[in-house]
Coordinates of C-alpha atoms in Angstrom, one line a residue:
M6 CA 0.0 -0.1 -0.1
V7 CA 3.1 2.2 0.8
Q8 CA 4.2 1.5 -3.1
K9 CA 1.0 2.3 -4.3
L10 CA 0.8 6.0 -2.6
D11 CA 3.9 7.0 -4.9
Q12 CA 5.4 4.0 -6.6
K13 CA 8.8 4.9 -4.7
L14 CA 9.3 1.5 -3.2
P15 CA 10.4 -1.4 -5.8
V16 CA 7.5 -3.2 -6.8
A17 CA 9.2 -6.9 -6.4
N18 CA 10.6 -6.3 -2.6
E19 CA 11.8 -8.3 -0.2
Y20 CA 11.4 -7.6 3.5
L21 CA 13.7 -9.4 6.0
L22 CA 12.1 -10.3 9.4
L23 CA 13.9 -10.3 12.3
S24 CA 12.8 -11.8 15.5
G25 CA 13.3 -8.8 18.4
G26 CA 12.9 -5.2 18.3
V27 CA 16.0 -2.7 17.3
R28 CA 15.8 -1.8 21.3
E29 CA 17.3 -5.3 21.9
G30 CA 19.9 -4.8 19.5
V31 CA 18.7 -7.0 16.6
V32 CA 20.7 -4.7 14.2
D33 CA 23.0 -2.4 14.8
L34 CA 21.4 1.0 15.0
D35 CA 22.1 2.5 18.5
L36 CA 19.8 5.2 18.2
D37 CA 19.3 7.7 21.2
E38 CA 15.9 8.4 20.1
L39 CA 13.9 5.3 20.7
N40 CA 11.0 5.4 23.5
V41 CA 11.2 2.8 25.8
Y42 CA 8.5 0.4 25.5
A43 CA 7.9 -2.4 27.9
R44 CA 7.0 -6.0 27.2
G45 CA 3.8 -6.8 28.8
T46 CA 2.3 -3.2 29.4
D47 CA 3.0 -2.3 25.3
Y48 CA 3.4 -5.2 23.8
D49 CA 3.7 -9.1 23.6
M50 CA 6.0 -9.8 20.8
D51 CA 8.1 -8.0 19.1
F52 CA 9.7 -8.0 15.5
T53 CA 12.2 -6.0 13.4
L54 CA 11.2 -5.5 9.5
L55 CA 13.9 -4.1 7.0
V56 CA 11.9 -2.8 4.4
P57 CA 14.3 -1.8 1.1
A58 CA 13.6 1.5 -0.3
L59 CA 16.3 1.1 -2.8
K60 CA 17.7 -1.9 -4.3
L61 CA 21.1 -2.7 -5.9
H62 CA 21.1 -6.5 -6.9
D63 CA 22.6 -6.4 -10.3
R64 CA 26.3 -6.5 -9.4
N65 CA 28.6 -9.8 -9.3
Q66 CA 31.7 -7.7 -8.1
P67 CA 32.2 -6.2 -4.8
V68 CA 30.4 -3.0 -3.9
T69 CA 32.4 -0.1 -3.3
L70 CA 30.9 2.8 -1.2
D71 CA 31.6 6.2 -1.1
M72 CA 33.1 6.3 2.4
R73 CA 35.6 9.2 2.1
H74 CA 33.2 11.5 4.4
S75 CA 32.4 8.7 6.9
A76 CA 33.7 6.8 9.9
L77 CA 34.5 3.3 9.6
C78 CA 31.3 0.5 8.9
H79 CA 29.5 3.5 7.6
S80 CA 28.9 5.4 4.2
W81 CA 27.3 7.9 2.2
L82 CA 25.2 6.8 -0.8
S83 CA 25.5 8.7 -4.0
L84 CA 22.4 8.1 -6.6
R85 CA 24.8 8.0 -9.4
L86 CA 24.8 4.4 -8.9
F87 CA 21.3 4.1 -10.2
D88 CA 19.3 5.2 -13.3
E89 CA 17.8 8.6 -14.3
G90 CA 14.3 7.2 -13.2
T91 CA 15.4 6.4 -9.7
I92 CA 16.8 9.7 -9.3
S93 CA 14.0 11.7 -10.5
K94 CA 11.5 9.4 -7.8
W95 CA 14.0 10.2 -5.1
K96 CA 15.0 13.6 -5.5
D97 CA 13.2 15.1 -2.7
C98 CA 14.7 12.6 -0.3
C99 CA 18.4 13.8 -1.1
T100 CA 20.7 16.4 0.1
I101 CA 22.4 17.8 -3.0
V102 CA 26.0 18.7 -3.3
D103 CA 27.3 20.7 -6.3
H104 CA 30.5 20.6 -7.6
I105 CA 33.0 22.8 -8.9
N106 CA 32.7 21.6 -12.4
G107 CA 28.9 22.2 -12.4
A108 CA 28.0 18.7 -11.9
T109 CA 25.1 17.9 -9.2
N110 CA 25.4 14.8 -6.9
Y111 CA 22.2 13.5 -4.8
F112 CA 23.2 11.6 -1.9
F113 CA 20.3 9.8 -0.5
S114 CA 19.5 10.9 2.9
P115 CA 18.5 8.5 5.9
T116 CA 16.5 11.2 7.9
K117 CA 14.4 12.3 4.8
V118 CA 13.8 8.5 3.5
A119 CA 12.5 8.0 7.2
D120 CA 10.3 11.0 7.1
W121 CA 8.9 10.1 3.9
F122 CA 8.5 6.6 5.1
Y123 CA 6.7 7.7 8.3
D124 CA 4.2 10.0 6.3
S125 CA 3.3 7.4 3.9
I126 CA 2.9 4.7 6.6
S127 CA 0.7 6.9 8.5
I128 CA -1.3 7.8 5.5
V129 CA -1.8 3.9 4.9
L130 CA -2.4 3.2 8.3
S131 CA -5.0 6.0 9.0
E132 CA -6.8 4.6 5.8
I133 CA -6.7 1.2 7.3
Q134 CA -8.6 2.4 10.4
K135 CA -11.2 4.5 8.4
K136 CA -12.3 1.3 6.8
P137 CA -11.8 -1.5 8.9
Q138 CA -11.8 -5.0 7.2
R139 CA -12.3 -8.1 8.6
G140 CA -9.2 -10.2 9.7
M141 CA -6.8 -6.6 9.4
P142 CA -5.0 -6.2 12.8
K143 CA -6.1 -2.8 14.9
V144 CA -3.3 -0.2 15.1
E145 CA -2.7 0.6 18.6
K146 CA 0.3 2.9 17.9
V147 CA 2.4 4.5 15.5
E148 CA 5.6 6.5 16.4
K149 CA 8.7 7.6 14.7
N150 CA 11.9 7.0 16.6
G151 CA 14.7 9.0 14.9
T152 CA 14.7 7.0 11.6
I153 CA 12.9 3.8 12.8
I154 CA 9.2 3.7 12.6
S155 CA 7.4 1.6 15.5
T156 CA 4.0 0.4 15.0
I157 CA 2.1 -1.6 17.6
L158 CA -0.7 -3.6 16.2
G159 CA -3.3 -5.5 17.9
V160 CA -4.0 -9.1 16.4
G161 CA -6.7 -10.8 18.5
S162 CA -5.8 -10.4 22.2
S163 CA -2.0 -10.0 21.4
R164 CA 0.1 -6.9 20.7
M165 CA 2.8 -7.0 18.1
L166 CA 5.7 -4.3 18.0
Y167 CA 7.2 -3.7 14.5
D168 CA 10.2 -1.6 14.5
I169 CA 10.1 -0.8 10.8
V170 CA 13.3 0.2 9.2
P171 CA 14.1 1.8 5.8
V172 CA 17.2 0.3 4.3
V173 CA 19.0 0.0 1.2
S174 CA 19.3 -3.5 0.0
F175 CA 22.8 -4.9 -2.0
K176 CA 23.5 -8.2 -3.4
G177 CA 27.3 -9.1 -3.1
W178 CA 29.5 -8.1 -0.3
P179 CA 31.1 -4.7 0.4
A180 CA 35.0 -4.0 -0.8
V181 CA 35.4 -2.9 2.8
A182 CA 34.9 -6.1 4.2
Q183 CA 36.7 -8.3 1.3
S184 CA 39.7 -8.9 3.4
W185 CA 37.6 -10.7 6.1
L186 CA 36.4 -13.3 3.6
M187 CA 40.1 -14.2 3.4
E188 CA 40.3 -15.4 7.3
N189 CA 39.6 -18.9 8.6
H190 CA 36.0 -19.0 10.5
F191 CA 34.1 -21.0 12.4
W192 CA 31.1 -21.6 9.8
D193 CA 33.7 -22.7 7.1
G194 CA 32.6 -25.9 5.7
K195 CA 29.6 -25.9 7.5
I196 CA 27.7 -23.5 5.1
T197 CA 29.0 -22.1 1.9
E198 CA 30.5 -18.8 1.4
E199 CA 27.8 -18.1 -1.1
E200 CA 25.4 -18.1 1.4
V201 CA 27.1 -15.8 4.0
I202 CA 27.7 -13.0 1.5
S203 CA 24.6 -13.3 -0.3
G204 CA 24.0 -9.5 0.5
F205 CA 24.2 -6.6 3.0
Y206 CA 22.3 -3.5 4.0
L207 CA 22.8 -0.1 4.6
V208 CA 20.6 1.3 7.5
P209 CA 19.8 4.8 8.4
A210 CA 22.4 5.1 11.4
C211 CA 25.0 7.5 11.5
S212 CA 28.2 7.5 13.6
Y213 CA 29.2 9.5 16.8
K214 CA 30.5 12.5 14.6
G215 CA 28.9 11.7 11.4
K216 CA 26.4 13.9 9.6
K217 CA 23.0 12.5 10.5
D218 CA 21.4 13.6 7.0
N219 CA 23.9 11.5 4.9
E220 CA 25.7 8.7 6.8
W221 CA 24.4 5.2 6.7
R222 CA 25.6 2.0 8.9
L223 CA 26.6 -0.8 7.1
S224 CA 24.4 -3.8 8.2
F225 CA 25.2 -7.5 7.7
A226 CA 21.9 -8.8 9.2
R227 CA 21.5 -11.5 6.4
S228 CA 24.9 -12.9 6.9
E229 CA 24.1 -12.9 10.8
V230 CA 20.9 -14.7 10.1
Q231 CA 22.9 -17.4 8.3
L232 CA 26.1 -17.7 10.9
K233 CA 23.6 -18.6 13.7
K234 CA 22.9 -21.8 11.9
C235 CA 26.5 -23.0 13.1
I236 CA 26.1 -21.9 16.7
S237 CA 25.5 -24.5 19.3
S238 CA 22.3 -24.3 21.1
S239 CA 24.3 -24.1 24.6
L240 CA 26.0 -21.2 23.3
M241 CA 22.8 -19.5 22.0
Q242 CA 21.4 -20.3 25.3
A243 CA 24.3 -18.6 27.1
Y244 CA 24.0 -15.6 25.1
Q245 CA 20.2 -15.1 25.4
A246 CA 20.9 -15.4 29.1
C247 CA 23.7 -12.9 29.0
K248 CA 21.5 -10.7 27.1
A249 CA 18.6 -10.9 29.5
I250 CA 20.9 -9.8 32.4
I251 CA 22.8 -6.6 30.7
I252 CA 19.9 -5.4 28.5
K253 CA 18.7 -3.5 31.5
L254 CA 21.6 -3.5 34.0
L255 CA 24.0 -1.7 31.4
S256 CA 21.5 0.4 29.5
R257 CA 22.1 3.8 31.4
P258 CA 24.3 5.6 30.4
K259 CA 24.0 4.1 27.2
A260 CA 27.1 2.3 26.1
I261 CA 26.6 -1.7 25.5
S262 CA 23.9 -3.1 23.4
P263 CA 23.1 -6.8 22.6
Y264 CA 24.4 -6.2 19.2
H265 CA 28.0 -5.7 21.1
L266 CA 27.2 -9.1 22.6
R267 CA 26.5 -11.1 19.6
S268 CA 29.6 -9.4 17.9
M269 CA 31.9 -11.0 21.0
M270 CA 29.9 -14.3 20.3
L271 CA 30.9 -14.4 17.0
W272 CA 34.6 -13.6 17.6
A273 CA 34.7 -16.4 20.7
C274 CA 33.2 -18.6 17.9
D275 CA 36.4 -18.1 15.4
R276 CA 38.7 -18.1 18.7
L277 CA 37.6 -21.4 20.4
P278 CA 37.8 -24.9 19.5
A279 CA 34.9 -26.3 17.7
N280 CA 34.6 -29.3 20.1
Y281 CA 34.6 -27.3 23.0
L282 CA 31.7 -25.0 21.9
A283 CA 29.6 -28.0 20.7
Q284 CA 29.3 -29.5 24.5
E285 CA 26.0 -29.6 25.1
D286 CA 25.9 -29.2 28.8
Y287 CA 28.7 -26.1 28.9
A288 CA 25.7 -23.3 29.1
A289 CA 27.2 -22.1 32.3
H290 CA 30.7 -22.1 31.3
F291 CA 29.3 -20.1 28.0
L292 CA 27.5 -17.8 29.9
L293 CA 30.7 -16.8 32.3
G294 CA 32.8 -16.7 29.3
L295 CA 30.7 -14.0 27.5
I296 CA 30.5 -12.1 30.7
D297 CA 34.5 -12.0 31.0
D298 CA 34.9 -11.2 27.2
L299 CA 32.2 -8.3 27.8
Q300 CA 34.5 -6.8 30.9
H301 CA 37.8 -7.6 28.5
C302 CA 36.2 -5.2 26.0
L303 CA 34.9 -2.6 28.5
V304 CA 38.2 -2.4 30.1
N305 CA 39.9 -2.0 26.7
K306 CA 37.3 0.0 25.2
M307 CA 37.9 -2.4 22.4
C308 CA 35.0 -4.3 20.6
P309 CA 35.8 -4.7 16.9
N310 CA 33.0 -5.4 14.5
Y311 CA 32.8 -9.2 13.3
F312 CA 33.0 -8.3 9.4
I313 CA 34.8 -4.8 9.6
P314 CA 37.5 -5.7 12.1
Q315 CA 39.2 -2.5 11.8
C316 CA 36.1 -0.7 13.3
N317 CA 36.1 -0.4 17.1
M318 CA 32.6 -0.1 18.2
L319 CA 33.5 1.1 21.7
E320 CA 36.2 3.6 20.8
H321 CA 33.7 6.8 21.3
L322 CA 33.2 5.5 24.9
S323 CA 34.5 7.7 28.0
E324 CA 36.8 6.7 30.5
E325 CA 34.1 7.3 33.2
T326 CA 31.4 5.3 31.3
V327 CA 33.3 2.5 30.7
M328 CA 34.6 1.9 34.5
L329 CA 30.8 2.5 35.4
H330 CA 29.9 -0.5 33.2
A331 CA 33.1 -2.5 34.2
R332 CA 32.0 -2.2 37.9
K333 CA 28.4 -3.3 37.3
L334 CA 29.3 -6.4 35.1
S335 CA 32.0 -7.4 38.3
S336 CA 28.8 -7.5 40.4
V337 CA 27.1 -9.9 37.7
R338 CA 30.3 -11.9 37.7
S339 CA 30.5 -12.4 41.4
D340 CA 26.7 -13.7 41.6
P341 CA 25.5 -14.4 37.9
A342 CA 22.9 -16.9 38.9
E343 CA 21.2 -14.1 41.2
H344 CA 21.2 -11.8 38.3
L345 CA 19.6 -14.3 36.1
R346 CA 16.8 -15.1 38.4
T347 CA 16.1 -11.6 38.5
A348 CA 16.0 -11.5 35.0
I349 CA 13.8 -14.3 34.9
E350 CA 11.3 -12.7 37.5
H351 CA 10.8 -9.7 35.1
V352 CA 10.1 -11.8 32.2
K353 CA 7.6 -13.7 34.4
A354 CA 6.0 -10.3 35.6
A355 CA 5.8 -9.4 32.0
N356 CA 3.8 -12.5 31.1
R357 CA 1.7 -12.4 34.0
L358 CA 0.6 -8.8 33.0
T359 CA 0.2 -9.5 29.2
L360 CA -2.5 -12.7 30.6
E361 CA -3.9 -10.3 32.8
L362 CA -4.5 -7.8 30.2
Q363 CA -6.0 -10.3 27.7
R364 CA -8.3 -11.8 30.3
R365 CA -9.6 -8.4 30.8
G366 CA -10.1 -7.9 27.1
S367 CA -11.9 -11.3 26.6
T368 CA -14.4 -10.2 29.1
S369 CA -15.8 -7.2 27.2
S370 CA -19.1 -7.8 25.3
I371 CA -18.1 -5.6 22.5
P372 CA -16.9 -7.5 19.3
S373 CA -13.9 -6.1 17.6
P374 CA -14.2 -5.0 14.1
Q375 CA -11.1 -6.7 13.2
S376 CA -12.2 -10.2 14.5
D377 CA -13.3 -12.5 11.7
G378 CA -16.7 -12.9 13.3
G379 CA -17.9 -16.0 16.0
D380 CA -17.6 -15.5 19.6
P381 CA -16.0 -12.2 20.4
S382 CA -14.6 -13.6 23.4
Q383 CA -12.3 -15.7 21.6
P384 CA -10.1 -13.5 20.1
D385 CA -8.3 -14.5 16.7
D386 CA -5.1 -14.9 17.5
R387 CA -4.1 -17.0 14.5
L388 CA -1.8 -14.6 12.7
A389 CA 0.2 -13.8 15.8
K390 CA 0.6 -17.2 16.4
K391 CA 1.6 -18.3 13.0
L392 CA 4.1 -15.6 13.2
Q393 CA 5.3 -16.5 16.7
Q394 CA 5.6 -20.2 15.5
L395 CA 7.4 -19.6 12.6
V396 CA 10.2 -17.7 14.1
T397 CA 10.2 -19.9 17.3
E398 CA 10.6 -23.4 15.0
N399 CA 12.9 -21.9 12.5
P400 CA 15.9 -20.6 14.6
G401 CA 18.8 -19.2 12.8
K402 CA 16.7 -19.0 9.2
S403 CA 16.2 -16.4 7.0
I404 CA 12.4 -15.7 7.0
S405 CA 11.1 -13.2 4.4
V406 CA 7.7 -11.9 3.6
F407 CA 6.5 -11.6 0.2
I408 CA 3.7 -9.2 -0.4
N409 CA 1.5 -8.7 -3.5
P410 CA 0.8 -5.0 -3.7
D411 CA -2.2 -5.5 -5.4
D412 CA -3.5 -8.1 -2.9
V413 CA -2.3 -7.0 0.4
T414 CA -4.8 -9.3 2.1
R415 CA -2.6 -12.6 1.5
P416 CA 0.9 -12.1 2.4
H417 CA 2.7 -15.3 2.6
F418 CA 6.4 -16.2 4.3
R419 CA 9.5 -17.5 2.8
I420 CA 11.8 -19.6 5.4
D421 CA 15.1 -19.9 3.4
D422 CA 13.8 -21.8 0.1
K423 CA 10.4 -23.0 1.4
F424 CA 7.1 -21.0 1.1
F425 CA 4.4 -20.8 3.4

């Protein structure tokens, strides 16, 4: 429906759906403007949807980006890479730079694209609310958080948070990360290089000293989905446990995100013997190891990006912030079980709140216009449950959503190469 408004989005598009929201570090965005949403109070399930505004999918050679004005892992994007029709279509979402020789260069602006995207989504959702159709979700909230559009949809008695991120999608691999392919990695022989380097994104986030209107961040979310297939279940358990502990404990002042933790886990997979990491009953060992690695990164103010190691993701931190978080982490290391119990209790409390709100909603005698008919006290959770089932039953797999713009009532999912 957004595509139909002004035909800016590609007609044939592929959206990458990730389990978890931007606030949980699903992608490396690290935005300061994100509003705080509480699981149980505001939403029950959360997802991140990467929506390509532009696609560059016809190249076989390494993609060279304009990184002259940017910090490492970031880039400007000139529309010179695209045809005249694309430039004409997106001119109003660009910053313009005139050169001495008289030529004009249009740089795709993440902030202007996000503004356009938010306005377009707001129009579409307003139309849906004016003419509610059977089976369509109820729009609970739409907010712009920096360059992210956060939408909470009511599906039956479930509330689903979508962080929608406009991105630029590339097929192939960036030249700046080419040397990484030459190294030995834990996934060698388990999945093919073609699967790992099938594509990358530019996401709307600038560096700490960058120009917000021009600078995008390189994202390897598609590759990370593939790499998860090669990580043992016990290490993934330890990662989830560590993430649950640090997500609130180290959130203020903002310094460490779950994305940093995930990078450390990937580095650990490269560093440690495969037979050690494959031990099924070593989850506790791995949890302590991740805490130690995180402590080491903080004290040394060094966390290399997994795909572009020359990019240190912690170099901007002050000594004061680093030491504050290091002390907090030391308390976790002295009694990780207690901190884990506290994190679990928070999850249980959120679940109890969700069930209580659902129970209250089910006692209402007013049928929802979004329901499929039948008994109004039995909310239609089929879409929510199907989506959750697809994500939980297919860990580490690439889940894409294909939508026919001429019939938006019939989405279908692709998991790797299978359709649902």
